[in-house]
Amino acid sequence: MDTVYALATAQGKAGVAVVRVSGPRAFAACHAICGDVPAPRRAALRLLRDGDGERLDQALVLTFAAGESFTGEETVEFQLHGSVAVVAAVLDVLGRCDGLRLAEPGEFTRRALENGRLDLARVEGLADLIDAETEAQRKQALRVFSGALGQRCETWRSHLLRAVALLEATIDFADEEVPVDVSPEVTALVEGVAEALERESAASVVGERIRSGFEVAIIGAPNVGKSTLLNCLAGREAAITSEYAGTTRDVIEVRMDLGGLPVTLLDTAGLRETADVVESIGIARARSRAEAADLRVFLVEVGEMPEMTPREGDIVLRAKADLLGDVSDAVSGRTGAGVSELVERIRGVLAERVAGAGIATRARHRQAMERGLVSLRAALAILPQGEAVAEIAAEELRAAIRALDSLVGRIDVEMVLDEIFASFCLGK
């Protein structure tokens, strides 16, 4: 196996830059540059030199023995002074060492997966942790990276393996008297896992939203103040505002951190009947995005009704609070009246939904659990028919186990590996 190296910190000038080397020749490369190999897991100050003895930098060097590093391989980390010139010089010297090559995106993490240091769900959690922009995303990603999903899968898997073992005993002793009827225990085990998968599959939708962000659509008639409100919430001129109806023709998106939650605000075209072809396209898009949004904020004029039927949790407010005497349940993007109350209401609604989030966070997780559920339901339908179909029931349970194995990467992972690791930087 090749030994790989890469800059593990961000490109550009910084106080410290970390260059990572991993593989069977990592220690040899360390010896070539440092003159020795510091004791594992002990930071050591070393003078780095190139092949001609020219000084490169003075750096802290950390080494990790095989089996004790992130990748599971011999690993060396050089903590350099973070100038572009220093980093370039060290990378150049490493590139001229025998058996070393520049790492591909995500290759260090991929090696951790291949060497059993991480399961696939933890790899995905690490990718999400690197990409986390809000507190909710950080907490969720850290929970997945800590192995919570893998641990839960292992529990489900052990229950199903127990059920299969009991059924196999029935099959093996089909011509003999089996001392105990195993069907009650098998049914209880399968039902317990099926119920857990149903709950987790349903809760994964919220987990996905925490990863990708909740969508909040601002809906209303033309000139009701939607774009002005969006600009107020965003703190900048994200949308064009004017007194002319139909100014907003397309859906305008603004991403923001709302109380630790990732939220994309959508400013939509004013809903009305129009003969303008372009505006009618914008209105159709507005309705489509509003239907798909997680939450809608309806702005209505006094005495008017929302243009679409509000769903549970949607917020209906009177527009242009600056022109009203009574500003309760009203908002104005022009003066900011009611805006802080609106933000708190949005945060409260979304926080309630987040409370129901599970530990599965991706469509791939949900699909694997749903495949397992199909097999478990088939097994539960077969089990009451007795020992004659025990072998078929056992095969359905094995199919469910394979589905759980694919969730954590024991099998069928090649199709998703390239996509996952493409999102990683070179040094990870």
mmCIF file with all atom_site columns, N, CA, C and O in Angstrom, residues 138-156:
data_model
loop_
_atom_site.group_PDB
_atom_site.id
_atom_site.type_symbol
_atom_site.label_atom_id
_atom_site.label_alt_id
_atom_site.label_comp_id
_atom_site.label_asym_id
_atom_site.label_entity_id
_atom_site.label_seq_id
_atom_site.pdbx_PDB_ins_code
_atom_site.Cartn_x
_atom_site.Cartn_y
_atom_site.Cartn_z
_atom_site.occupancy
_atom_site.B_iso_or_equiv
_atom_site.pdbx_formal_charge
_atom_site.auth_seq_id
_atom_site.auth_comp_id
_atom_site.auth_asym_id
_atom_site.auth_atom_id
_atom_site.pdbx_PDB_model_num
ATOM 1  N N  . ARG A 1 138 ? -23.768 20.699 14.347 1.00 0.00 ? 138 ARG A N  1
ATOM 2  C CA . ARG A 1 138 ? -22.582 20.200 15.056 1.00 0.00 ? 138 ARG A CA 1
ATOM 3  C C  . ARG A 1 138 ? -22.935 19.078 16.014 1.00 0.00 ? 138 ARG A C  1
ATOM 4  O O  . ARG A 1 138 ? -22.283 18.028 16.039 1.00 0.00 ? 138 ARG A O  1
ATOM 5  N N  . LYS A 1 139 ? -23.990 19.285 16.815 1.00 0.00 ? 139 LYS A N  1
ATOM 6  C CA . LYS A 1 139 ? -24.382 18.277 17.798 1.00 0.00 ? 139 LYS A CA 1
ATOM 7  C C  . LYS A 1 139 ? -24.816 16.982 17.116 1.00 0.00 ? 139 LYS A C  1
ATOM 8  O O  . LYS A 1 139 ? -24.463 15.887 17.559 1.00 0.00 ? 139 LYS A O  1
ATOM 9  N N  . GLN A 1 140 ? -25.605 17.118 16.052 1.00 0.00 ? 140 GLN A N  1
ATOM 10 C CA . GLN A 1 140 ? -26.078 15.915 15.362 1.00 0.00 ? 140 GLN A CA 1
ATOM 11 C C  . GLN A 1 140 ? -24.915 15.161 14.727 1.00 0.00 ? 140 GLN A C  1
ATOM 12 O O  . GLN A 1 140 ? -24.815 13.934 14.850 1.00 0.00 ? 140 GLN A O  1
ATOM 13 N N  . ALA A 1 141 ? -24.030 15.876 14.048 1.00 0.00 ? 141 ALA A N  1
ATOM 14 C CA . ALA A 1 141 ? -22.904 15.233 13.394 1.00 0.00 ? 141 ALA A CA 1
ATOM 15 C C  . ALA A 1 141 ? -21.989 14.551 14.412 1.00 0.00 ? 141 ALA A C  1
ATOM 16 O O  . ALA A 1 141 ? -21.499 13.441 14.175 1.00 0.00 ? 141 ALA A O  1
ATOM 17 N N  . LEU A 1 142 ? -21.772 15.200 15.542 1.00 0.00 ? 142 LEU A N  1
ATOM 18 C CA . LEU A 1 142 ? -20.906 14.628 16.567 1.00 0.00 ? 142 LEU A CA 1
ATOM 19 C C  . LEU A 1 142 ? -21.506 13.348 17.134 1.00 0.00 ? 142 LEU A C  1
ATOM 20 O O  . LEU A 1 142 ? -20.795 12.380 17.427 1.00 0.00 ? 142 LEU A O  1
ATOM 21 N N  . ARG A 1 143 ? -22.846 13.317 17.267 1.00 0.00 ? 143 ARG A N  1
ATOM 22 C CA . ARG A 1 143 ? -23.502 12.114 17.769 1.00 0.00 ? 143 ARG A CA 1
ATOM 23 C C  . ARG A 1 143 ? -23.327 10.950 16.794 1.00 0.00 ? 143 ARG A C  1
ATOM 24 O O  . ARG A 1 143 ? -23.047 9.822  17.198 1.00 0.00 ? 143 ARG A O  1
ATOM 25 N N  . VAL A 1 144 ? -23.470 11.224 15.483 1.00 0.00 ? 144 VAL A N  1
ATOM 26 C CA . VAL A 1 144 ? -23.293 10.171 14.484 1.00 0.00 ? 144 VAL A CA 1
ATOM 27 C C  . VAL A 1 144 ? -21.832 9.737  14.425 1.00 0.00 ? 144 VAL A C  1
ATOM 28 O O  . VAL A 1 144 ? -21.524 8.543  14.374 1.00 0.00 ? 144 VAL A O  1
ATOM 29 N N  . PHE A 1 145 ? -20.910 10.721 14.469 1.00 0.00 ? 145 PHE A N  1
ATOM 30 C CA . PHE A 1 145 ? -19.481 10.397 14.409 1.00 0.00 ? 145 PHE A CA 1
ATOM 31 C C  . PHE A 1 145 ? -19.034 9.597  15.630 1.00 0.00 ? 145 PHE A C  1
ATOM 32 O O  . PHE A 1 145 ? -18.102 8.796  15.554 1.00 0.00 ? 145 PHE A O  1
ATOM 33 N N  . SER A 1 146 ? -19.697 9.789  16.759 1.00 0.00 ? 146 SER A N  1
ATOM 34 C CA . SER A 1 146 ? -19.326 9.043  17.966 1.00 0.00 ? 146 SER A CA 1
ATOM 35 C C  . SER A 1 146 ? -19.698 7.571  17.876 1.00 0.00 ? 146 SER A C  1
ATOM 36 O O  . SER A 1 146 ? -19.281 6.774  18.722 1.00 0.00 ? 146 SER A O  1
ATOM 37 N N  . GLY A 1 147 ? -20.491 7.207  16.859 1.00 0.00 ? 147 GLY A N  1
ATOM 38 C CA . GLY A 1 147 ? -20.837 5.797  16.659 1.00 0.00 ? 147 GLY A CA 1
ATOM 39 C C  . GLY A 1 147 ? -22.207 5.410  17.156 1.00 0.00 ? 147 GLY A C  1
ATOM 40 O O  . GLY A 1 147 ? -22.521 4.225  17.237 1.00 0.00 ? 147 GLY A O  1
ATOM 41 N N  . ALA A 1 148 ? -23.071 6.393  17.466 1.00 0.00 ? 148 ALA A N  1
ATOM 42 C CA . ALA A 1 148 ? -24.395 6.081  18.019 1.00 0.00 ? 148 ALA A CA 1
ATOM 43 C C  . ALA A 1 148 ? -25.229 5.235  17.065 1.00 0.00 ? 148 ALA A C  1
ATOM 44 O O  . ALA A 1 148 ? -25.894 4.282  17.481 1.00 0.00 ? 148 ALA A O  1
ATOM 45 N N  . LEU A 1 149 ? -25.192 5.568  15.777 1.00 0.00 ? 149 LEU A N  1
ATOM 46 C CA . LEU A 1 149 ? -25.990 4.807  14.811 1.00 0.00 ? 149 LEU A CA 1
ATOM 47 C C  . LEU A 1 149 ? -25.450 3.398  14.663 1.00 0.00 ? 149 LEU A C  1
ATOM 48 O O  . LEU A 1 149 ? -26.213 2.424  14.623 1.00 0.00 ? 149 LEU A O  1
ATOM 49 N N  . GLY A 1 150 ? -24.128 3.263  14.602 1.00 0.00 ? 150 GLY A N  1
ATOM 50 C CA . GLY A 1 150 ? -23.531 1.941  14.493 1.00 0.00 ? 150 GLY A CA 1
ATOM 51 C C  . GLY A 1 150 ? -23.834 1.070  15.702 1.00 0.00 ? 150 GLY A C  1
ATOM 52 O O  . GLY A 1 150 ? -24.098 -0.136 15.571 1.00 0.00 ? 150 GLY A O  1
ATOM 53 N N  . GLN A 1 151 ? -23.823 1.674  16.889 1.00 0.00 ? 151 GLN A N  1
ATOM 54 C CA . GLN A 1 151 ? -24.120 0.910  18.105 1.00 0.00 ? 151 GLN A CA 1
ATOM 55 C C  . GLN A 1 151 ? -25.566 0.421  18.101 1.00 0.00 ? 151 GLN A C  1
ATOM 56 O O  . GLN A 1 151 ? -25.854 -0.723 18.479 1.00 0.00 ? 151 GLN A O  1
ATOM 57 N N  . ARG A 1 152 ? -26.478 1.308  17.661 1.00 0.00 ? 152 ARG A N  1
ATOM 58 C CA . ARG A 1 152 ? -27.876 0.903  17.613 1.00 0.00 ? 152 ARG A CA 1
ATOM 59 C C  . ARG A 1 152 ? -28.090 -0.199 16.577 1.00 0.00 ? 152 ARG A C  1
ATOM 60 O O  . ARG A 1 152 ? -28.839 -1.151 16.805 1.00 0.00 ? 152 ARG A O  1
ATOM 61 N N  . CYS A 1 153 ? -27.411 -0.078 15.438 1.00 0.00 ? 153 CYS A N  1
ATOM 62 C CA . CYS A 1 153 ? -27.497 -1.126 14.409 1.00 0.00 ? 153 CYS A CA 1
ATOM 63 C C  . CYS A 1 153 ? -26.977 -2.457 14.935 1.00 0.00 ? 153 CYS A C  1
ATOM 64 O O  . CYS A 1 153 ? -27.532 -3.512 14.622 1.00 0.00 ? 153 CYS A O  1
ATOM 65 N N  . GLU A 1 154 ? -25.921 -2.404 15.719 1.00 0.00 ? 154 GLU A N  1
ATOM 66 C CA . GLU A 1 154 ? -25.348 -3.629 16.270 1.00 0.00 ? 154 GLU A CA 1
ATOM 67 C C  . GLU A 1 154 ? -26.339 -4.306 17.214 1.00 0.00 ? 154 GLU A C  1
ATOM 68 O O  . GLU A 1 154 ? -26.446 -5.542 17.242 1.00 0.00 ? 154 GLU A O  1
ATOM 69 N N  . THR A 1 155 ? -27.085 -3.517 17.986 1.00 0.00 ? 155 THR A N  1
ATOM 70 C CA . THR A 1 155 ? -28.106 -4.083 18.867 1.00 0.00 ? 155 THR A CA 1
ATOM 71 C C  . THR A 1 155 ? -29.213 -4.752 18.058 1.00 0.00 ? 155 THR A C  1
ATOM 72 O O  . THR A 1 155 ? -29.614 -5.888 18.346 1.00 0.00 ? 155 THR A O  1
ATOM 73 N N  . TRP A 1 156 ? -29.709 -4.045 17.035 1.00 0.00 ? 156 TRP A N  1
ATOM 74 C CA . TRP A 1 156 ? -30.750 -4.633 16.180 1.00 0.00 ? 156 TRP A CA 1
ATOM 75 C C  . TRP A 1 156 ? -30.235 -5.913 15.529 1.00 0.00 ? 156 TRP A C  1
ATOM 76 O O  . TRP A 1 156 ? -30.932 -6.922 15.458 1.00 0.00 ? 156 TRP A O  1
#
